[in-house]
PDB file of C-alpha atoms in Angstrom:
ATOM      1  CA  GLU A   1       5.142  -5.325  -4.978  1.00 89.00           C
ATOM      2  CA  LEU A   2       5.703  -3.863  -1.523  1.00 92.00           C
ATOM      3  CA  LYS A   3       5.534  -6.443   1.322  1.00 94.00           C
ATOM      4  CA  VAL A   4       5.439  -5.342   4.786  1.00 96.00           C
ATOM      5  CA  GLU A   5       6.890  -7.971   7.917  1.00 96.00           C
ATOM      6  CA  GLN A   6       6.405  -6.893  11.681  1.00 97.00           C
ATOM      7  CA  ASN A   7       7.974  -9.156  14.182  1.00 97.00           C
ATOM      8  CA  PRO A   8       7.522 -10.876  16.842  1.00 97.00           C
ATOM      9  CA  LEU A   9       3.617 -11.235  16.057  1.00 96.00           C
ATOM     10  CA  PHE A  10       2.998 -12.124  19.884  1.00 96.00           C
ATOM     11  CA  LEU A  11       4.806 -10.567  22.370  1.00 94.00           C
ATOM     12  CA  SER A  12       3.934 -11.196  26.851  1.00 95.00           C
ATOM     13  CA  MET A  13       6.581  -9.360  28.705  1.00 92.00           C
ATOM     14  CA  GLN A  14       7.313  -8.270  32.365  1.00 94.00           C
ATOM     15  CA  GLU A  15       6.585  -4.789  33.400  1.00 96.00           C
ATOM     16  CA  GLY A  16       9.787  -3.011  33.929  1.00 96.00           C
ATOM     17  CA  LYS A  17      11.804  -5.024  30.626  1.00 95.00           C
ATOM     18  CA  ASN A  18      12.646  -3.319  27.154  1.00 96.00           C
ATOM     19  CA  TYR A  19      11.775  -4.779  24.241  1.00 95.00           C
ATOM     20  CA  THR A  20      11.938  -3.802  20.548  1.00 97.00           C
ATOM     21  CA  ILE A  21       9.667  -4.703  18.138  1.00 98.00           C
ATOM     22  CA  TYR A  22      10.719  -4.457  14.311  1.00 98.00           C
ATOM     23  CA  CYS A  23       9.334  -3.239  11.099  1.00 98.00           C
ATOM     24  CA  ASN A  24      10.649  -4.659   7.670  1.00 97.00           C
ATOM     25  CA  TYR A  25       9.311  -3.861   4.307  1.00 97.00           C
ATOM     26  CA  SER A  26      10.959  -5.163   0.893  1.00 96.00           C
ATOM     27  CA  THR A  27      11.171  -1.938  -1.373  1.00 93.00           C
ATOM     28  CA  THR A  28      11.927   1.179  -0.613  1.00 90.00           C
ATOM     29  CA  SER A  29       9.617   3.899   0.667  1.00 91.00           C
ATOM     30  CA  ASP A  30       9.644   7.727   1.958  1.00 85.00           C
ATOM     31  CA  ARG A  31       7.008   7.501   5.101  1.00 92.00           C
ATOM     32  CA  LEU A  32       6.588   4.209   7.691  1.00 96.00           C
ATOM     33  CA  TYR A  33       4.047   5.291  10.043  1.00 96.00           C
ATOM     34  CA  TRP A  34       3.845   3.087  14.060  1.00 98.00           C
ATOM     35  CA  TYR A  35       0.100   3.185  15.212  1.00 97.00           C
ATOM     36  CA  ARG A  36      -1.530   1.545  18.461  1.00 97.00           C
ATOM     37  CA  GLN A  37      -5.142  -0.087  18.634  1.00 94.00           C
ATOM     38  CA  ASP A  38      -6.601  -1.413  22.113  1.00 94.00           C
ATOM     39  CA  PRO A  39      -8.820  -4.587  21.876  1.00 87.00           C
ATOM     40  CA  GLY A  40     -11.834  -3.392  20.357  1.00 84.00           C
ATOM     41  CA  LYS A  41     -10.769   0.132  19.805  1.00 87.00           C
ATOM     42  CA  SER A  42      -9.850   2.010  16.072  1.00 87.00           C
ATOM     43  CA  LEU A  43      -6.565   2.819  15.303  1.00 94.00           C
ATOM     44  CA  GLU A  44      -4.169   5.408  17.469  1.00 95.00           C
ATOM     45  CA  SER A  45      -0.900   7.240  15.426  1.00 95.00           C
ATOM     46  CA  LEU A  46       1.773   7.555  17.630  1.00 97.00           C
ATOM     47  CA  PHE A  47       4.805   8.150  14.839  1.00 97.00           C
ATOM     48  CA  VAL A  48       5.473   9.452  11.187  1.00 95.00           C
ATOM     49  CA  LEU A  49       8.524   8.900  10.156  1.00 95.00           C
ATOM     50  CA  LEU A  50       9.540  10.131   6.923  1.00 92.00           C
ATOM     51  CA  SER A  51      14.034  10.389   6.071  1.00 88.00           C
ATOM     52  CA  ASN A  52      16.497   7.858   7.113  1.00 89.00           C
ATOM     53  CA  GLY A  53      17.603   8.117  10.731  1.00 90.00           C
ATOM     54  CA  ALA A  54      14.224   9.375  12.251  1.00 92.00           C
ATOM     55  CA  VAL A  55      13.952   9.035  15.750  1.00 95.00           C
ATOM     56  CA  LYS A  56      11.598   9.392  17.339  1.00 96.00           C
ATOM     57  CA  GLN A  57      10.261   9.336  21.358  1.00 97.00           C
ATOM     58  CA  GLU A  58       7.334   9.461  22.545  1.00 96.00           C
ATOM     59  CA  GLY A  59       6.978   8.715  27.069  1.00 96.00           C
ATOM     60  CA  ARG A  60       8.379   4.852  26.949  1.00 97.00           C
ATOM     61  CA  LEU A  61       8.372   4.586  23.256  1.00 98.00           C
ATOM     62  CA  MET A  62      10.919   5.046  20.472  1.00 98.00           C
ATOM     63  CA  ALA A  63      11.055   4.662  16.915  1.00 98.00           C
ATOM     64  CA  SER A  64      13.621   5.051  14.105  1.00 97.00           C
ATOM     65  CA  LEU A  65      13.812   4.206  10.495  1.00 97.00           C
ATOM     66  CA  ASP A  66      16.615   2.846   8.632  1.00 96.00           C
ATOM     67  CA  THR A  67      15.666   3.490   4.824  1.00 94.00           C
ATOM     68  CA  LYS A  68      18.902   1.872   3.982  1.00 94.00           C
ATOM     69  CA  ALA A  69      18.143  -1.281   5.837  1.00 95.00           C
ATOM     70  CA  ARG A  70      14.365  -1.197   5.120  1.00 96.00           C
ATOM     71  CA  LEU A  71      13.926  -1.600   9.145  1.00 97.00           C
ATOM     72  CA  SER A  72      11.936  -0.040  11.531  1.00 98.00           C
ATOM     73  CA  THR A  73      12.014  -0.423  15.040  1.00 98.00           C
ATOM     74  CA  LEU A  74       9.615   0.510  18.205  1.00 98.00           C
ATOM     75  CA  HIS A  75      11.366   0.342  21.226  1.00 98.00           C
ATOM     76  CA  ILE A  76       9.778   0.125  24.437  1.00 97.00           C
ATOM     77  CA  THR A  77      11.533   1.502  27.960  1.00 97.00           C
ATOM     78  CA  ALA A  78      11.058   0.407  31.194  1.00 95.00           C
ATOM     79  CA  ALA A  79       7.140  -1.456  30.299  1.00 94.00           C
ATOM     80  CA  VAL A  80       4.092  -0.503  31.901  1.00 95.00           C
ATOM     81  CA  HIS A  81       0.790  -2.367  31.228  1.00 95.00           C
ATOM     82  CA  ASP A  82      -0.859   0.360  30.033  1.00 95.00           C
ATOM     83  CA  LEU A  83       1.677  -0.127  27.082  1.00 96.00           C
ATOM     84  CA  SER A  84      -0.451  -3.721  25.967  1.00 97.00           C
ATOM     85  CA  ALA A  85      -2.371  -2.899  22.798  1.00 97.00           C
ATOM     86  CA  THR A  86      -0.981  -4.498  19.068  1.00 96.00           C
ATOM     87  CA  TYR A  87       1.364  -2.371  17.383  1.00 97.00           C
ATOM     88  CA  PHE A  88       1.180  -2.208  13.819  1.00 97.00           C
ATOM     89  CA  CYS A  89       3.229  -0.041  11.406  1.00 97.00           C
ATOM     90  CA  ALA A  90       2.370   0.697   7.553  1.00 96.00           C
ATOM     91  CA  VAL A  91       4.505   1.634   4.697  1.00 95.00           C
ATOM     92  CA  GLY A  92       3.727   4.369   1.766  1.00 92.00           C
ATOM     93  CA  PRO A  93       4.683   2.609  -1.244  1.00 90.00           C
ATOM     94  CA  LEU A  94       6.890   4.808  -3.600  1.00 88.00           C
ATOM     95  CA  ASP A  95       4.261   4.829  -6.669  1.00 87.00           C
ATOM     96  CA  SER A  96       1.249   5.740  -4.630  1.00 87.00           C
ATOM     97  CA  ASN A  97       0.873   8.831  -2.336  1.00 85.00           C
ATOM     98  CA  TYR A  98      -1.871   7.588  -0.599  1.00 89.00           C
ATOM     99  CA  GLN A  99      -1.551   4.146  -0.176  1.00 89.00           C
ATOM    100  CA  LEU A 100      -0.112   2.500   2.876  1.00 92.00           C
ATOM    101  CA  ILE A 101       0.439  -1.009   3.128  1.00 93.00           C
ATOM    102  CA  TRP A 102       0.285  -3.016   7.088  1.00 94.00           C
ATOM    103  CA  GLY A 103       1.768  -5.386   9.131  1.00 95.00           C
ATOM    104  CA  ALA A 104      -0.018  -7.958  10.623  1.00 94.00           C
ATOM    105  CA  GLY A 105       1.012  -6.657  14.146  1.00 95.00           C
ATOM    106  CA  THR A 106       2.582  -7.250  17.465  1.00 96.00           C
ATOM    107  CA  LYS A 107       0.280  -8.116  20.214  1.00 96.00           C
ATOM    108  CA  LEU A 108       2.307  -6.647  23.290  1.00 96.00           C
ATOM    109  CA  ILE A 109       0.911  -7.907  26.727  1.00 97.00           C
ATOM    110  CA  ILE A 110       2.505  -6.398  28.969  1.00 96.00           C
ATOM    111  CA  LYS A 111       1.841  -8.151  32.846  1.00 94.00           C
ATOM    112  CA  PRO A 112       2.714  -6.607  36.267  1.00 87.00           C
TER     113      PRO A 112
ATOM    114  CA  GLY B   1     -12.592  18.477  17.137  1.00 56.00           C
ATOM    115  CA  ALA B   2     -14.887  15.898  16.475  1.00 82.00           C
ATOM    116  CA  GLY B   3     -13.047  13.186  15.319  1.00 92.00           C
ATOM    117  CA  VAL B   4     -13.848  10.509  12.568  1.00 95.00           C
ATOM    118  CA  SER B   5     -16.948   8.930  13.005  1.00 96.00           C
ATOM    119  CA  GLN B   6     -19.322   5.965  11.692  1.00 97.00           C
ATOM    120  CA  SER B   7     -22.035   4.705  12.041  1.00 97.00           C
ATOM    121  CA  PRO B   8     -23.599   1.751  12.690  1.00 97.00           C
ATOM    122  CA  SER B   9     -21.112   0.566  15.106  1.00 96.00           C
ATOM    123  CA  ASN B  10     -22.157  -2.681  15.060  1.00 97.00           C
ATOM    124  CA  LYS B  11     -24.411  -4.694  12.104  1.00 98.00           C
ATOM    125  CA  VAL B  12     -25.531  -7.953  12.381  1.00 98.00           C
ATOM    126  CA  THR B  13     -27.166  -8.944   8.630  1.00 98.00           C
ATOM    127  CA  GLU B  14     -28.247 -12.149   7.222  1.00 98.00           C
ATOM    128  CA  LYS B  15     -26.292 -13.467   4.391  1.00 98.00           C
ATOM    129  CA  GLY B  16     -27.990 -12.243   0.616  1.00 98.00           C
ATOM    130  CA  LYS B  17     -28.846  -9.199   2.631  1.00 98.00           C
ATOM    131  CA  ASP B  18     -27.360  -5.778   1.335  1.00 98.00           C
ATOM    132  CA  VAL B  19     -25.710  -3.209   4.406  1.00 98.00           C
ATOM    133  CA  GLU B  20     -24.511   0.036   3.855  1.00 98.00           C
ATOM    134  CA  LEU B  21     -21.782   1.984   6.418  1.00 98.00           C
ATOM    135  CA  ARG B  22     -21.270   5.304   7.087  1.00 98.00           C
ATOM    136  CA  CYS B  23     -18.303   7.417   7.370  1.00 97.00           C
ATOM    137  CA  ASP B  24     -18.195  11.060   8.509  1.00 96.00           C
ATOM    138  CA  PRO B  25     -14.746  12.313   8.422  1.00 96.00           C
ATOM    139  CA  ILE B  26     -13.203  15.087  10.108  1.00 94.00           C
ATOM    140  CA  SER B  27     -14.134  18.343   8.842  1.00 92.00           C
ATOM    141  CA  GLY B  28     -11.510  19.861   6.498  1.00 91.00           C
ATOM    142  CA  HIS B  29     -10.119  16.363   5.440  1.00 93.00           C
ATOM    143  CA  THR B  30      -9.915  16.089   1.695  1.00 93.00           C
ATOM    144  CA  ALA B  31      -8.457  12.259   1.761  1.00 94.00           C
ATOM    145  CA  LEU B  32     -10.472   9.763   2.769  1.00 96.00           C
ATOM    146  CA  TYR B  33      -9.980   5.829   3.029  1.00 96.00           C
ATOM    147  CA  TRP B  34     -12.122   2.562   3.690  1.00 97.00           C
ATOM    148  CA  TYR B  35      -9.836  -0.136   5.394  1.00 96.00           C
ATOM    149  CA  ARG B  36     -10.623  -3.928   6.390  1.00 97.00           C
ATOM    150  CA  GLN B  37      -9.618  -5.509   8.907  1.00 93.00           C
ATOM    151  CA  SER B  38      -9.980  -9.393   9.451  1.00 90.00           C
ATOM    152  CA  LEU B  39      -9.934 -10.891  13.122  1.00 82.00           C
ATOM    153  CA  GLY B  40      -5.987 -10.501  14.077  1.00 76.00           C
ATOM    154  CA  GLN B  41      -5.083  -9.300  11.044  1.00 80.00           C
ATOM    155  CA  GLY B  42      -3.368  -6.187   9.465  1.00 84.00           C
ATOM    156  CA  LEU B  43      -5.339  -3.788   7.899  1.00 92.00           C
ATOM    157  CA  GLU B  44      -6.712  -4.374   3.960  1.00 93.00           C
ATOM    158  CA  PHE B  45      -7.179  -1.004   1.672  1.00 93.00           C
ATOM    159  CA  LEU B  46     -10.382  -1.049  -0.106  1.00 96.00           C
ATOM    160  CA  ILE B  47     -10.928   2.114  -1.494  1.00 95.00           C
ATOM    161  CA  TYR B  48      -9.491   5.995  -1.464  1.00 95.00           C
ATOM    162  CA  PHE B  49     -11.545   9.116  -2.155  1.00 95.00           C
ATOM    163  CA  GLN B  50      -9.084  12.307  -3.005  1.00 92.00           C
ATOM    164  CA  GLY B  51     -11.502  15.982  -2.734  1.00 87.00           C
ATOM    165  CA  ASN B  52     -12.985  15.544  -6.506  1.00 84.00           C
ATOM    166  CA  SER B  53     -11.160  12.967  -7.827  1.00 88.00           C
ATOM    167  CA  ALA B  54     -11.947   9.793  -9.409  1.00 90.00           C
ATOM    168  CA  PRO B  55     -11.307   7.331  -6.251  1.00 92.00           C
ATOM    169  CA  ASP B  56      -9.476   4.458  -6.141  1.00 93.00           C
ATOM    170  CA  LYS B  57     -11.138   1.623  -6.067  1.00 93.00           C
ATOM    171  CA  SER B  58      -8.407  -1.223  -6.442  1.00 91.00           C
ATOM    172  CA  GLY B  59      -8.854  -2.946  -3.369  1.00 93.00           C
ATOM    173  CA  LEU B  60     -12.538  -3.079  -3.550  1.00 95.00           C
ATOM    174  CA  PRO B  61     -12.414  -7.491  -3.111  1.00 95.00           C
ATOM    175  CA  SER B  62     -15.329  -8.007  -5.518  1.00 95.00           C
ATOM    176  CA  ASP B  63     -17.872  -5.682  -7.771  1.00 96.00           C
ATOM    177  CA  ARG B  64     -20.764  -6.750  -4.631  1.00 98.00           C
ATOM    178  CA  PHE B  65     -18.151  -3.721  -3.256  1.00 98.00           C
ATOM    179  CA  SER B  66     -19.492   0.114  -3.957  1.00 97.00           C
ATOM    180  CA  ALA B  67     -18.942   3.153  -2.348  1.00 97.00           C
ATOM    181  CA  GLU B  68     -19.527   6.562  -2.745  1.00 95.00           C
ATOM    182  CA  ARG B  69     -18.182  10.193  -1.296  1.00 95.00           C
ATOM    183  CA  THR B  70     -21.210  13.244  -1.378  1.00 85.00           C
ATOM    184  CA  GLY B  71     -20.089  16.876  -1.237  1.00 82.00           C
ATOM    185  CA  GLY B  72     -16.496  15.652  -0.884  1.00 78.00           C
ATOM    186  CA  SER B  73     -17.505  14.505   2.868  1.00 91.00           C
ATOM    187  CA  VAL B  74     -19.740  11.712   3.833  1.00 95.00           C
ATOM    188  CA  SER B  75     -18.823   8.375   2.358  1.00 97.00           C
ATOM    189  CA  THR B  76     -21.034   5.469   2.887  1.00 97.00           C
ATOM    190  CA  LEU B  77     -19.606   1.533   1.540  1.00 98.00           C
ATOM    191  CA  THR B  78     -22.608  -0.428   0.314  1.00 98.00           C
ATOM    192  CA  ILE B  79     -21.985  -3.971   0.013  1.00 98.00           C
ATOM    193  CA  GLN B  80     -24.753  -5.697  -1.561  1.00 98.00           C
ATOM    194  CA  ARG B  81     -25.789  -9.754  -1.403  1.00 98.00           C
ATOM    195  CA  THR B  82     -23.577 -10.489   1.394  1.00 98.00           C
ATOM    196  CA  GLN B  83     -21.346 -13.064   2.159  1.00 97.00           C
ATOM    197  CA  GLN B  84     -19.896 -14.899   5.759  1.00 96.00           C
ATOM    198  CA  GLU B  85     -16.600 -13.833   4.154  1.00 95.00           C
ATOM    199  CA  ASP B  86     -17.689 -10.269   4.703  1.00 97.00           C
ATOM    200  CA  SER B  87     -17.902 -10.441   8.708  1.00 97.00           C
ATOM    201  CA  ALA B  88     -15.043  -8.195   9.552  1.00 97.00           C
ATOM    202  CA  VAL B  89     -14.386  -4.398  10.886  1.00 95.00           C
ATOM    203  CA  TYR B  90     -15.174  -1.663   8.050  1.00 97.00           C
ATOM    204  CA  LEU B  91     -12.305   1.050   9.412  1.00 96.00           C
ATOM    205  CA  CYS B  92     -12.465   4.562   7.512  1.00 97.00           C
ATOM    206  CA  ALA B  93      -9.752   6.909   8.183  1.00 96.00           C
ATOM    207  CA  SER B  94      -9.495  10.390   6.584  1.00 95.00           C
ATOM    208  CA  SER B  95      -6.165  13.145   6.353  1.00 94.00           C
ATOM    209  CA  TRP B  96      -5.696  16.465   5.564  1.00 91.00           C
ATOM    210  CA  THR B  97      -4.639  15.592   2.351  1.00 83.00           C
ATOM    211  CA  SER B  98      -2.401  12.405   0.654  1.00 78.00           C
ATOM    212  CA  GLY B  99       1.143  12.198   0.709  1.00 77.00           C
ATOM    213  CA  SER B 100       2.885  11.830   4.560  1.00 74.00           C
ATOM    214  CA  PHE B 101      -0.169  13.085   6.396  1.00 85.00           C
ATOM    215  CA  GLU B 102      -1.196  10.791   8.881  1.00 89.00           C
ATOM    216  CA  GLN B 103      -4.403   9.057   8.313  1.00 93.00           C
ATOM    217  CA  TYR B 104      -7.247   9.589  11.927  1.00 95.00           C
ATOM    218  CA  PHE B 105      -9.302   6.303  12.397  1.00 96.00           C
ATOM    219  CA  GLY B 106     -12.542   5.992  13.227  1.00 95.00           C
ATOM    220  CA  PRO B 107     -13.617   3.674  15.404  1.00 94.00           C
ATOM    221  CA  GLY B 108     -14.961   1.171  13.356  1.00 96.00           C
ATOM    222  CA  THR B 109     -18.501  -0.888  12.161  1.00 97.00           C
ATOM    223  CA  ARG B 110     -18.061  -4.711  12.962  1.00 96.00           C
ATOM    224  CA  LEU B 111     -19.840  -6.678  10.553  1.00 98.00           C
ATOM    225  CA  THR B 112     -21.198 -10.238  11.268  1.00 98.00           C
ATOM    226  CA  VAL B 113     -22.653 -11.872   8.620  1.00 98.00           C
ATOM    227  CA  THR B 114     -25.132 -15.141   9.488  1.00 97.00           C
TER     228      THR B 114
END
């Protein structure tokens, strides 16, 4: 059974700093997603990672995937307050082409 | 174009009552998903529809929960005899099809059972 673990679950940081959120999963997968959720809002897709070594960047966010290590990282560069949100990773099990197993989310607070 | 819409946005109901939650997916999306998100938690899969295929209901937590999708578009999630533990945000998502396509989420329905 596929399990997804994110860490940290809570992160408070200062503007201008760099940090990384980790998403570990327990069994082989062929797709991984990162989503953002603002308080009281729905989920917004950030990145879709489909192959080993995939790296995608959007502004101050960069996501990567290491399928051998079963690890994805979401790196934040020079954080700004607008990036405060909860970030979720979701992993697709090989035995289903539609189910996603979700991490618990990382609540990120960026202080000015 | 229009995104996924859900109604109502908030629903407060008394324990034991039935509720219906509605989802309008993005036009042309054949796959539709329902999830439940409890406070501070990740998403719990409930049910999946793909075109005219039989839905995957494996995530429904009890037989009080049911869902249908009419004409391959609008979906309704029904909870009968609501319990306090049903209180959560119910999210609907749609995608072009299954596989690697990302899911687009609606704003959710916050259900509170008193």
